[in-house]
Amino acid sequence: MLIARTIAELRSHCATLRARFGSLALVPTMGALHAGHMALVRAAMTGEPVGREAVGREAVGREAGVVASIFVNPLQFGPTEDLARYPRDEAGDLAQLAAHGCHLVWLPDVATMYSPDDATTISVEGPALRWEGDARPGHFRGVATVCAKLFGQVRPDRAYFGEKDWQQVQVVTRMVQDLRLPLEIVGVPTVREPDGLALSSRNRFLTLAERSVAARLPAVLADAARRLAEGTAADPILDGARAALTRAGFVVDYVALVDGPTLAPLPATRPAARLIAAARIGSVRLIDNMPSYPSPAKSGRGIGSERRG
Ligand code: AMP
């Protein structure tokens, strides 16, 4: 596995991989890697269509050169957020990436990505305006800016993002579309623990007691998604889900039924609807989401499409 720590090394290794594989796939991460990240690496490796987009789509048909980036991006953390305590484990990350056959790891430092006098950031509106955009002002500006820089450095043909961060995938997709960037964004279904909790680098901060409560988040969402799929008005079901999470011990930021690509709230489910939520337990903020399509004959897929880790 190749490693690049400077732009010169990155350019040279990307040229080698492009000559060997013909195409490049990028998996952007902030490190502290787990099985969720590895699902992105696997998808990038094969070019197989994944998730909902897989229906009726051709496989890319050949292995791509896979570049994983590890960069804890200061610009996407708010002043009161957990940048300083964000977990870092470069040796463990490199071992996992090598074991999964990743071809190149890009490890830029902050000075490679930002200068103190930078005058340019990327601000996405539309899908970035609500939910995480409200709860974390400046977050998506940080995400869009670092992704634009990574895309310019690596020049991948495809970049892989986890549906765990549903709104993020939509924001990056929209940026790529609006800026006419020459790459495809691929969303990969969420990898979960056996009890349903979505894998996240931040789960390690949960105490034992909080960890058992945390699994209530996907359980409550799955229950609400099932009931929404019957097509009744969303509001009472969403109120019920908020109340159930509060009773379980969460401080709820939001539970909403939205149009998947635009994140606009919906009064009832319809094709491409998504149930999204953010809630805090102790010092840890969890986000999760699930499809909530009209049932059953109108849509072949429900919440069973995600993978248990
Ligand atoms: P992060 O390192 O948290 O910025 O995540 C890097 C990428 O991995 C993002 O595209 C995330 O959405 C994705 N990811 C994180 N957790 C999971 C998971 N449990 N399942 C699938 N993808 C994930």
CSV table of N, CA and C and ligand atoms in Angstrom, one decimal, residues 27-40 69 71 76 86 160-166 168-169 186 188-193 197-203 287 307, ligand 1:
chain,number,residue,atom,x,y,z
A,27,VAL,N,-12.0,7.6,-1.2
A,27,VAL,CA,-12.8,7.4,0.0
A,27,VAL,C,-12.3,8.4,1.1
A,28,PRO,N,-13.0,9.5,1.2
A,28,PRO,CA,-12.6,10.5,2.2
A,28,PRO,C,-13.0,10.2,3.6
A,29,THR,N,-12.1,10.2,4.5
A,29,THR,CA,-12.4,9.9,5.9
A,29,THR,C,-11.6,10.9,6.9
A,30,MET,N,-12.1,10.8,8.1
A,30,MET,CA,-11.3,11.5,9.2
A,30,MET,C,-10.6,10.5,10.1
A,31,GLY,N,-10.4,9.3,9.6
A,31,GLY,CA,-9.6,8.3,10.4
A,31,GLY,C,-10.5,7.7,11.5
A,32,ALA,N,-9.8,7.0,12.5
A,32,ALA,CA,-10.4,6.2,13.5
A,32,ALA,C,-11.4,5.2,12.8
A,33,LEU,N,-10.8,4.5,11.9
A,33,LEU,CA,-11.6,3.7,10.9
A,33,LEU,C,-12.2,2.5,11.6
A,34,HIS,N,-13.4,2.1,11.0
A,34,HIS,CA,-14.1,1.0,11.5
A,34,HIS,C,-14.7,0.3,10.3
A,35,ALA,N,-15.6,-0.7,10.5
A,35,ALA,CA,-16.2,-1.5,9.4
A,35,ALA,C,-17.0,-0.7,8.5
A,36,GLY,N,-17.6,0.4,9.0
A,36,GLY,CA,-18.4,1.3,8.1
A,36,GLY,C,-17.5,1.9,7.0
A,37,HIS,N,-16.3,2.4,7.4
A,37,HIS,CA,-15.3,2.9,6.4
A,37,HIS,C,-14.9,1.8,5.5
A,38,MET,N,-14.7,0.6,6.0
A,38,MET,CA,-14.2,-0.5,5.1
A,38,MET,C,-15.2,-0.9,4.1
A,39,ALA,N,-16.5,-0.7,4.4
A,39,ALA,CA,-17.6,-0.9,3.4
A,39,ALA,C,-17.4,0.0,2.2
A,40,LEU,N,-17.0,1.3,2.5
A,40,LEU,CA,-16.7,2.2,1.4
A,40,LEU,C,-15.5,1.8,0.6
A,69,SER,N,-8.4,8.9,2.0
A,69,SER,CA,-7.8,10.0,2.6
A,69,SER,C,-8.1,10.0,4.1
A,71,PHE,N,-8.0,12.8,7.1
A,71,PHE,CA,-7.7,14.2,7.4
A,71,PHE,C,-8.8,14.7,8.4
A,76,GLN,N,-14.7,21.8,9.5
A,76,GLN,CA,-16.1,21.3,9.7
A,76,GLN,C,-16.5,21.2,11.1
A,86,TYR,N,-11.2,14.5,19.0
A,86,TYR,CA,-11.6,13.5,17.9
A,86,TYR,C,-10.6,12.4,17.9
A,160,TYR,N,-16.7,7.9,-2.7
A,160,TYR,CA,-17.6,7.1,-1.9
A,160,TYR,C,-17.9,7.7,-0.6
A,161,PHE,N,-19.2,7.9,-0.2
A,161,PHE,CA,-19.6,8.5,1.0
A,161,PHE,C,-20.6,7.5,1.7
A,162,GLY,N,-20.7,7.5,3.0
A,162,GLY,CA,-21.6,6.7,3.7
A,162,GLY,C,-23.0,7.3,3.9
A,163,GLU,N,-24.0,6.5,3.7
A,163,GLU,CA,-25.4,7.0,3.9
A,163,GLU,C,-25.7,7.3,5.3
A,164,LYS,N,-24.8,6.8,6.2
A,164,LYS,CA,-24.9,7.1,7.6
A,164,LYS,C,-25.0,8.7,7.8
A,165,ASP,N,-24.2,9.4,7.0
A,165,ASP,CA,-24.3,10.9,7.0
A,165,ASP,C,-25.1,11.3,5.8
A,166,TRP,N,-26.4,11.0,5.8
A,166,TRP,CA,-27.3,11.2,4.6
A,166,TRP,C,-27.2,12.5,4.1
A,168,GLN,N,-24.9,14.8,4.3
A,168,GLN,CA,-23.6,15.0,3.8
A,168,GLN,C,-23.5,14.5,2.3
A,169,VAL,N,-24.0,13.3,2.1
A,169,VAL,CA,-24.0,12.7,0.7
A,169,VAL,C,-24.7,13.7,-0.2
A,186,VAL,N,-20.9,8.4,-5.0
A,186,VAL,CA,-21.6,7.1,-4.7
A,186,VAL,C,-21.9,7.0,-3.2
A,188,VAL,N,-23.1,4.7,0.1
A,188,VAL,CA,-23.0,3.3,0.5
A,188,VAL,C,-23.8,3.1,1.7
A,189,PRO,N,-24.7,2.1,1.8
A,189,PRO,CA,-25.6,1.9,2.9
A,189,PRO,C,-24.9,1.8,4.3
A,190,THR,N,-25.6,2.2,5.3
A,190,THR,CA,-25.0,2.2,6.7
A,190,THR,C,-24.7,0.8,7.2
A,191,VAL,N,-23.5,0.7,7.8
A,191,VAL,CA,-23.1,-0.5,8.5
A,191,VAL,C,-23.4,-0.4,9.9
A,192,ARG,N,-24.1,-1.4,10.5
A,192,ARG,CA,-24.6,-1.3,11.9
A,192,ARG,C,-24.1,-2.4,12.8
A,193,GLU,N,-24.1,-2.1,14.1
A,193,GLU,CA,-23.8,-3.2,15.1
A,193,GLU,C,-25.0,-4.2,15.1
A,197,LEU,N,-27.2,-0.2,16.2
A,197,LEU,CA,-26.6,1.1,16.3
A,197,LEU,C,-25.6,1.3,15.1
A,198,ALA,N,-25.7,2.4,14.4
A,198,ALA,CA,-24.8,2.7,13.3
A,198,ALA,C,-23.4,2.8,13.8
A,199,LEU,N,-22.4,2.2,13.1
A,199,LEU,CA,-21.0,2.3,13.5
A,199,LEU,C,-20.6,3.8,13.4
A,200,SER,N,-19.9,4.3,14.3
A,200,SER,CA,-19.4,5.7,14.3
A,200,SER,C,-18.1,5.8,15.1
A,201,SER,N,-17.2,6.6,14.6
A,201,SER,CA,-15.9,6.8,15.4
A,201,SER,C,-16.2,7.3,16.8
A,202,ARG,N,-17.4,8.0,16.9
A,202,ARG,CA,-17.7,8.6,18.2
A,202,ARG,C,-18.4,7.7,19.2
A,203,ASN,N,-18.8,6.5,18.8
A,203,ASN,CA,-19.4,5.5,19.7
A,203,ASN,C,-18.5,5.1,20.8
A,287,ILE,N,-26.2,10.6,15.0
A,287,ILE,CA,-27.2,10.9,13.9
A,287,ILE,C,-27.4,9.5,13.3
A,307,ARG,N,-26.6,-3.1,6.1
A,307,ARG,CA,-25.8,-4.2,6.5
A,307,ARG,C,-25.5,-4.2,8.0
B,1,AMP,P1,-15.9,10.1,8.9
B,1,AMP,O1,-14.5,9.5,9.1
B,1,AMP,O2,-16.7,9.9,10.1
B,1,AMP,O3,-15.8,11.5,8.4
B,1,AMP,O4,-16.6,9.2,7.9
B,1,AMP,C1,-15.9,9.0,6.6
B,1,AMP,C2,-16.9,8.3,5.7
B,1,AMP,O5,-17.4,7.1,6.2
B,1,AMP,C3,-18.2,9.2,5.5
B,1,AMP,O6,-18.6,9.1,4.2
B,1,AMP,C4,-19.2,8.5,6.4
B,1,AMP,O7,-20.5,8.7,6.0
B,1,AMP,C5,-18.8,7.0,6.3
B,1,AMP,N1,-19.3,6.2,7.4
B,1,AMP,C6,-19.1,6.5,8.7
B,1,AMP,N2,-19.8,5.6,9.5
B,1,AMP,C7,-20.4,4.7,8.6
B,1,AMP,C8,-21.2,3.6,8.7
B,1,AMP,N3,-21.6,3.1,9.9
B,1,AMP,N4,-21.6,2.9,7.6
B,1,AMP,C9,-21.3,3.4,6.4
B,1,AMP,N5,-20.5,4.5,6.2
B,1,AMP,C10,-20.0,5.2,7.3
